[in-house]
Amino acid sequence: MTKKTAVDLGTEPISKLIIRQSVPASIGILVMSLNILVDTIFVGNWIGSIAIAAINIVLPVSFFIAALGMSIGIGGASIISRALGAKNKEKALSTFGNQITLTILLISVFVFVGLFFKDNIILAFGGKGDIFDPAKIYYTIVLYGVPFLGLSMVGNNVIRAEGNPKFAMYAMMVPAIGNLIFDYIFINLLDYGMAGAAWATTGSNILGFCYAFWYFFLNKKTVLNINWSHLRIKWKVISEIGSLGFVTLARQAVVSVTYLFMNNILFDIGGEVSVTSYAIVGRMLMFALFPVLGVTQGFLPIAGYNYGAEQYDRVRLSINTAIKYAAILATIVFVLLMVFPESITKMFTQDPEVVKETPYAMRWVFAATPIIALQLIGAAYFQAIGKAKPALLLTLTRQGFFFIPLILILPNFYGELGVWMSFPISDILSTIVTGYFLNKEIKSDLIKKTTTTN
């Protein structure tokens, strides 16, 4: 079944492929996002609103370390998709084996450093005042499970790269559902508080790793049947994984830096209430955009496989179709968030100050949502075809080149409003830049190669 599925990436109608790849990816992201959302609701209602702020302090640190796995997964997946499209299975196997080795080595080092300097890191990311102690409890326990999360992310991206979106969806659903069950047991039944929330997250990461291990080593659905020889480091493969994976790692690094600035700026302006509001809005950013991110994830293997197979007309069609579908879904998300921000906020907490401030922030943050499809698909395209430099630059445009400078400048003139205004302004500017470079690439590369091959 899997062998046929990989070939289908180069033969089935693009619109059908986009749907077949994107729906499982969207469902997986939805369940994972719901997990984060419900986890925050549980924490806010069972522990308190200050616990939401504490988790928000820890997220950028644990996410950055876990992003090592994600970056290695996505970088290697791009290589695997193109290798399978070019019928080079040995390169695909070698890439996957090196992904596993590299993930274990790098994440182990970063976890050790993260635990050794934990007090300084928590303070640097805004864990001040009443937020510090619960943040430290959560941070310490969660870091124990981050290596399992990193390996799970590698597995998830590789499963999708070989054309098995349903199993990639399951790989996201297993830890998400497990986390909710663990939340109920550790927080509600056993009353472990912040430690319970942290152990629930760590336990769910271990479940995700167990599923990925089962998929690749204990069942026969995969074409990537690696052996010990594939785990041996090959520097040429590592270099290619690193150049493409660095795009994702840089994006997550910028996200972590963004959290650092946001938490500190908002704490100085509005204290714990503003930090909590940002935490709620941040959860909605992870949750509400799940269908758009699903289309982006589904698009990657299709573009990569067909580019590797030199079917450039299908690559162009996949770009246009993915942008169209993602834009429609983004507009639906925008309408819902503009209409129901108060109701959404009250799901997380009944704190009157937080309920008053958060809907206002939410409307600003999501104001430019309908146009983000072009930015996401455009940046993903360059990564899918193995062009690391433009992929990196376009990935960094929104938060690195525009958003961070804006949140450092605008609050000086508009206070907290300046923080929230930075979101739609950076979305608009980054979309314009991405659209320009994507259009240029299509004309200079895809159209030219289509003419040559025909």
PDB file of N, CA and C in Angstrom, residues 9-15 17-18 81-82 85 298-323 377-378 380-387 438 441-443 445-447 449-450 453:
ATOM      1  N   LEU A   9       1.833  10.218  -5.559  1.00  0.00           N
ATOM      2  CA  LEU A   9       2.180  11.632  -5.464  1.00  0.00           C
ATOM      3  C   LEU A   9       2.525  12.226  -6.819  1.00  0.00           C
ATOM      4  N   GLY A  10       2.956  11.381  -7.753  1.00  0.00           N
ATOM      5  CA  GLY A  10       3.318  11.868  -9.066  1.00  0.00           C
ATOM      6  C   GLY A  10       2.300  11.578 -10.152  1.00  0.00           C
ATOM      7  N   THR A  11       1.175  10.928  -9.784  1.00  0.00           N
ATOM      8  CA  THR A  11       0.210  10.534 -10.815  1.00  0.00           C
ATOM      9  C   THR A  11      -1.220  11.008 -10.558  1.00  0.00           C
ATOM     10  N   GLU A  12      -1.664  11.043  -9.316  1.00  0.00           N
ATOM     11  CA  GLU A  12      -3.043  11.413  -9.025  1.00  0.00           C
ATOM     12  C   GLU A  12      -3.280  12.901  -9.304  1.00  0.00           C
ATOM     13  N   PRO A  13      -4.540  13.298  -9.572  1.00  0.00           N
ATOM     14  CA  PRO A  13      -4.859  14.722  -9.750  1.00  0.00           C
ATOM     15  C   PRO A  13      -4.428  15.543  -8.537  1.00  0.00           C
ATOM     16  N   ILE A  14      -3.877  16.724  -8.778  1.00  0.00           N
ATOM     17  CA  ILE A  14      -3.317  17.545  -7.707  1.00  0.00           C
ATOM     18  C   ILE A  14      -4.368  17.912  -6.659  1.00  0.00           C
ATOM     19  N   SER A  15      -5.560  18.319  -7.101  1.00  0.00           N
ATOM     20  CA  SER A  15      -6.586  18.721  -6.139  1.00  0.00           C
ATOM     21  C   SER A  15      -6.946  17.561  -5.222  1.00  0.00           C
ATOM     22  N   LEU A  17      -4.945  15.023  -4.494  1.00  0.00           N
ATOM     23  CA  LEU A  17      -3.786  14.789  -3.635  1.00  0.00           C
ATOM     24  C   LEU A  17      -3.725  15.784  -2.482  1.00  0.00           C
ATOM     25  N   ILE A  18      -3.961  17.061  -2.786  1.00  0.00           N
ATOM     26  CA  ILE A  18      -3.922  18.095  -1.748  1.00  0.00           C
ATOM     27  C   ILE A  18      -4.918  17.757  -0.642  1.00  0.00           C
ATOM     28  N   SER A  81      11.426  12.875   0.168  1.00  0.00           N
ATOM     29  CA  SER A  81      10.383  13.025  -0.859  1.00  0.00           C
ATOM     30  C   SER A  81      10.998  13.097  -2.247  1.00  0.00           C
ATOM     31  N   ARG A  82      12.045  13.921  -2.396  1.00  0.00           N
ATOM     32  CA  ARG A  82      12.675  14.059  -3.708  1.00  0.00           C
ATOM     33  C   ARG A  82      13.429  12.797  -4.110  1.00  0.00           C
ATOM     34  N   GLY A  85      10.899  10.348  -5.300  1.00  0.00           N
ATOM     35  CA  GLY A  85      10.444  10.775  -6.626  1.00  0.00           C
ATOM     36  C   GLY A  85      11.457  10.434  -7.704  1.00  0.00           C
ATOM     37  N   GLY A 298       0.400  19.134   3.949  1.00  0.00           N
ATOM     38  CA  GLY A 298       0.026  18.242   2.860  1.00  0.00           C
ATOM     39  C   GLY A 298       0.693  18.606   1.544  1.00  0.00           C
ATOM     40  N   PHE A 299       0.936  19.876   1.349  1.00  0.00           N
ATOM     41  CA  PHE A 299       1.548  20.386   0.127  1.00  0.00           C
ATOM     42  C   PHE A 299       3.015  19.966  -0.016  1.00  0.00           C
ATOM     43  N   LEU A 300       3.746  19.902   1.101  1.00  0.00           N
ATOM     44  CA  LEU A 300       5.197  19.671   1.066  1.00  0.00           C
ATOM     45  C   LEU A 300       5.615  18.414   0.306  1.00  0.00           C
ATOM     46  N   PRO A 301       5.099  17.212   0.650  1.00  0.00           N
ATOM     47  CA  PRO A 301       5.546  16.018  -0.078  1.00  0.00           C
ATOM     48  C   PRO A 301       5.122  16.005  -1.542  1.00  0.00           C
ATOM     49  N   ILE A 302       3.989  16.621  -1.853  1.00  0.00           N
ATOM     50  CA  ILE A 302       3.518  16.663  -3.242  1.00  0.00           C
ATOM     51  C   ILE A 302       4.475  17.498  -4.092  1.00  0.00           C
ATOM     52  N   ALA A 303       4.808  18.686  -3.612  1.00  0.00           N
ATOM     53  CA  ALA A 303       5.735  19.553  -4.342  1.00  0.00           C
ATOM     54  C   ALA A 303       7.119  18.919  -4.439  1.00  0.00           C
ATOM     55  N   GLY A 304       7.594  18.347  -3.325  1.00  0.00           N
ATOM     56  CA  GLY A 304       8.928  17.750  -3.318  1.00  0.00           C
ATOM     57  C   GLY A 304       9.036  16.548  -4.242  1.00  0.00           C
ATOM     58  N   TYR A 305       8.045  15.659  -4.198  1.00  0.00           N
ATOM     59  CA  TYR A 305       8.071  14.449  -5.024  1.00  0.00           C
ATOM     60  C   TYR A 305       8.041  14.819  -6.510  1.00  0.00           C
ATOM     61  N   ASN A 306       7.135  15.691  -6.900  1.00  0.00           N
ATOM     62  CA  ASN A 306       6.995  16.042  -8.313  1.00  0.00           C
ATOM     63  C   ASN A 306       8.174  16.854  -8.825  1.00  0.00           C
ATOM     64  N   TYR A 307       8.781  17.650  -7.955  1.00  0.00           N
ATOM     65  CA  TYR A 307       9.989  18.372  -8.361  1.00  0.00           C
ATOM     66  C   TYR A 307      11.116  17.377  -8.599  1.00  0.00           C
ATOM     67  N   GLY A 308      11.239  16.385  -7.703  1.00  0.00           N
ATOM     68  CA  GLY A 308      12.255  15.356  -7.883  1.00  0.00           C
ATOM     69  C   GLY A 308      12.011  14.520  -9.121  1.00  0.00           C
ATOM     70  N   ALA A 309      10.741  14.326  -9.480  1.00  0.00           N
ATOM     71  CA  ALA A 309      10.377  13.558 -10.674  1.00  0.00           C
ATOM     72  C   ALA A 309      10.367  14.412 -11.934  1.00  0.00           C
ATOM     73  N   GLU A 310      10.726  15.708 -11.811  1.00  0.00           N
ATOM     74  CA  GLU A 310      10.793  16.650 -12.931  1.00  0.00           C
ATOM     75  C   GLU A 310       9.438  16.862 -13.614  1.00  0.00           C
ATOM     76  N   GLN A 311       8.378  16.790 -12.831  1.00  0.00           N
ATOM     77  CA  GLN A 311       7.039  17.080 -13.348  1.00  0.00           C
ATOM     78  C   GLN A 311       6.651  18.500 -12.916  1.00  0.00           C
ATOM     79  N   TYR A 312       7.252  19.478 -13.573  1.00  0.00           N
ATOM     80  CA  TYR A 312       7.186  20.854 -13.109  1.00  0.00           C
ATOM     81  C   TYR A 312       5.805  21.487 -13.293  1.00  0.00           C
ATOM     82  N   ASP A 313       5.050  21.011 -14.276  1.00  0.00           N
ATOM     83  CA  ASP A 313       3.697  21.535 -14.432  1.00  0.00           C
ATOM     84  C   ASP A 313       2.822  21.146 -13.248  1.00  0.00           C
ATOM     85  N   ARG A 314       3.058  19.942 -12.714  1.00  0.00           N
ATOM     86  CA  ARG A 314       2.313  19.506 -11.527  1.00  0.00           C
ATOM     87  C   ARG A 314       2.755  20.292 -10.284  1.00  0.00           C
ATOM     88  N   VAL A 315       4.016  20.672 -10.224  1.00  0.00           N
ATOM     89  CA  VAL A 315       4.494  21.491  -9.102  1.00  0.00           C
ATOM     90  C   VAL A 315       3.776  22.836  -9.096  1.00  0.00           C
ATOM     91  N   ARG A 316       3.699  23.478 -10.260  1.00  0.00           N
ATOM     92  CA  ARG A 316       3.001  24.778 -10.354  1.00  0.00           C
ATOM     93  C   ARG A 316       1.539  24.650  -9.946  1.00  0.00           C
ATOM     94  N   LEU A 317       0.897  23.590 -10.415  1.00  0.00           N
ATOM     95  CA  LEU A 317      -0.510  23.387 -10.086  1.00  0.00           C
ATOM     96  C   LEU A 317      -0.692  23.145  -8.589  1.00  0.00           C
ATOM     97  N   SER A 318       0.262  22.443  -7.977  1.00  0.00           N
ATOM     98  CA  SER A 318       0.159  22.180  -6.538  1.00  0.00           C
ATOM     99  C   SER A 318       0.290  23.471  -5.733  1.00  0.00           C
ATOM    100  N   ILE A 319       1.132  24.397  -6.187  1.00  0.00           N
ATOM    101  CA  ILE A 319       1.286  25.690  -5.508  1.00  0.00           C
ATOM    102  C   ILE A 319      -0.035  26.462  -5.546  1.00  0.00           C
ATOM    103  N   ASN A 320      -0.595  26.584  -6.738  1.00  0.00           N
ATOM    104  CA  ASN A 320      -1.834  27.354  -6.907  1.00  0.00           C
ATOM    105  C   ASN A 320      -2.998  26.737  -6.129  1.00  0.00           C
ATOM    106  N   THR A 321      -3.104  25.417  -6.186  1.00  0.00           N
ATOM    107  CA  THR A 321      -4.202  24.736  -5.497  1.00  0.00           C
ATOM    108  C   THR A 321      -4.067  24.870  -3.985  1.00  0.00           C
ATOM    109  N   ALA A 322      -2.855  24.702  -3.473  1.00  0.00           N
ATOM    110  CA  ALA A 322      -2.634  24.799  -2.025  1.00  0.00           C
ATOM    111  C   ALA A 322      -2.940  26.205  -1.519  1.00  0.00           C
ATOM    112  N   ILE A 323      -2.506  27.229  -2.250  1.00  0.00           N
ATOM    113  CA  ILE A 323      -2.783  28.612  -1.845  1.00  0.00           C
ATOM    114  C   ILE A 323      -4.287  28.878  -1.838  1.00  0.00           C
ATOM    115  N   ILE A 377       2.540  28.981   2.255  1.00  0.00           N
ATOM    116  CA  ILE A 377       2.793  28.082   1.134  1.00  0.00           C
ATOM    117  C   ILE A 377       4.049  28.494   0.380  1.00  0.00           C
ATOM    118  N   GLY A 378       4.236  29.803   0.209  1.00  0.00           N
ATOM    119  CA  GLY A 378       5.412  30.290  -0.504  1.00  0.00           C
ATOM    120  C   GLY A 378       6.709  29.886   0.174  1.00  0.00           C
ATOM    121  N   ALA A 380       7.096  27.462   2.350  1.00  0.00           N
ATOM    122  CA  ALA A 380       7.178  25.996   2.375  1.00  0.00           C
ATOM    123  C   ALA A 380       7.656  25.444   1.034  1.00  0.00           C
ATOM    124  N   TYR A 381       7.279  26.090  -0.064  1.00  0.00           N
ATOM    125  CA  TYR A 381       7.653  25.601  -1.397  1.00  0.00           C
ATOM    126  C   TYR A 381       9.171  25.509  -1.550  1.00  0.00           C
ATOM    127  N   PHE A 382       9.881  26.560  -1.159  1.00  0.00           N
ATOM    128  CA  PHE A 382      11.329  26.563  -1.310  1.00  0.00           C
ATOM    129  C   PHE A 382      11.979  25.468  -0.469  1.00  0.00           C
ATOM    130  N   GLN A 383      11.419  25.201   0.691  1.00  0.00           N
ATOM    131  CA  GLN A 383      11.934  24.132   1.535  1.00  0.00           C
ATOM    132  C   GLN A 383      11.653  22.767   0.896  1.00  0.00           C
ATOM    133  N   ALA A 384      10.488  22.616   0.302  1.00  0.00           N
ATOM    134  CA  ALA A 384      10.098  21.345  -0.310  1.00  0.00           C
ATOM    135  C   ALA A 384      11.015  20.963  -1.466  1.00  0.00           C
ATOM    136  N   ILE A 385      11.496  21.954  -2.221  1.00  0.00           N
ATOM    137  CA  ILE A 385      12.323  21.657  -3.399  1.00  0.00           C
ATOM    138  C   ILE A 385      13.817  21.725  -3.095  1.00  0.00           C
ATOM    139  N   GLY A 386      14.161  21.948  -1.813  1.00  0.00           N
ATOM    140  CA  GLY A 386      15.560  21.890  -1.412  1.00  0.00           C
ATOM    141  C   GLY A 386      16.359  23.166  -1.572  1.00  0.00           C
ATOM    142  N   LYS A 387      15.677  24.313  -1.716  1.00  0.00           N
ATOM    143  CA  LYS A 387      16.379  25.594  -1.831  1.00  0.00           C
ATOM    144  C   LYS A 387      16.379  26.277  -0.466  1.00  0.00           C
ATOM    145  N   LEU A 438       8.106  34.316  -4.668  1.00  0.00           N
ATOM    146  CA  LEU A 438       7.495  33.093  -5.198  1.00  0.00           C
ATOM    147  C   LEU A 438       7.165  33.268  -6.675  1.00  0.00           C
ATOM    148  N   GLU A 441      10.332  33.101  -8.665  1.00  0.00           N
ATOM    149  CA  GLU A 441      10.844  31.740  -8.757  1.00  0.00           C
ATOM    150  C   GLU A 441      10.065  30.907  -9.764  1.00  0.00           C
ATOM    151  N   ILE A 442       8.756  31.057  -9.774  1.00  0.00           N
ATOM    152  CA  ILE A 442       7.920  30.310 -10.721  1.00  0.00           C
ATOM    153  C   ILE A 442       8.292  30.669 -12.159  1.00  0.00           C
ATOM    154  N   LYS A 443       8.499  31.954 -12.420  1.00  0.00           N
ATOM    155  CA  LYS A 443       8.821  32.395 -13.784  1.00  0.00           C
ATOM    156  C   LYS A 443      10.221  31.968 -14.209  1.00  0.00           C
ATOM    157  N   ASP A 445      12.220  29.559 -12.824  1.00  0.00           N
ATOM    158  CA  ASP A 445      12.595  28.157 -12.631  1.00  0.00           C
ATOM    159  C   ASP A 445      11.557  27.194 -13.202  1.00  0.00           C
ATOM    160  N   LEU A 446      10.353  27.223 -12.667  1.00  0.00           N
ATOM    161  CA  LEU A 446       9.354  26.226 -13.060  1.00  0.00           C
ATOM    162  C   LEU A 446       8.901  26.381 -14.509  1.00  0.00           C
ATOM    163  N   ILE A 447       8.552  27.597 -14.902  1.00  0.00           N
ATOM    164  CA  ILE A 447       8.076  27.801 -16.280  1.00  0.00           C
ATOM    165  C   ILE A 447       9.190  27.483 -17.274  1.00  0.00           C
ATOM    166  N   LYS A 449      11.771  25.414 -16.834  1.00  0.00           N
ATOM    167  CA  LYS A 449      12.031  23.969 -16.882  1.00  0.00           C
ATOM    168  C   LYS A 449      10.891  23.223 -17.550  1.00  0.00           C
ATOM    169  N   THR A 450       9.651  23.697 -17.362  1.00  0.00           N
ATOM    170  CA  THR A 450       8.513  23.073 -18.022  1.00  0.00           C
ATOM    171  C   THR A 450       8.662  23.167 -19.545  1.00  0.00           C
ATOM    172  N   THR A 453      11.590  20.709 -20.668  1.00  0.00           N
ATOM    173  CA  THR A 453      11.261  19.278 -20.636  1.00  0.00           C
ATOM    174  C   THR A 453      10.209  18.913 -21.677  1.00  0.00           C
TER     175      THR A 453
END
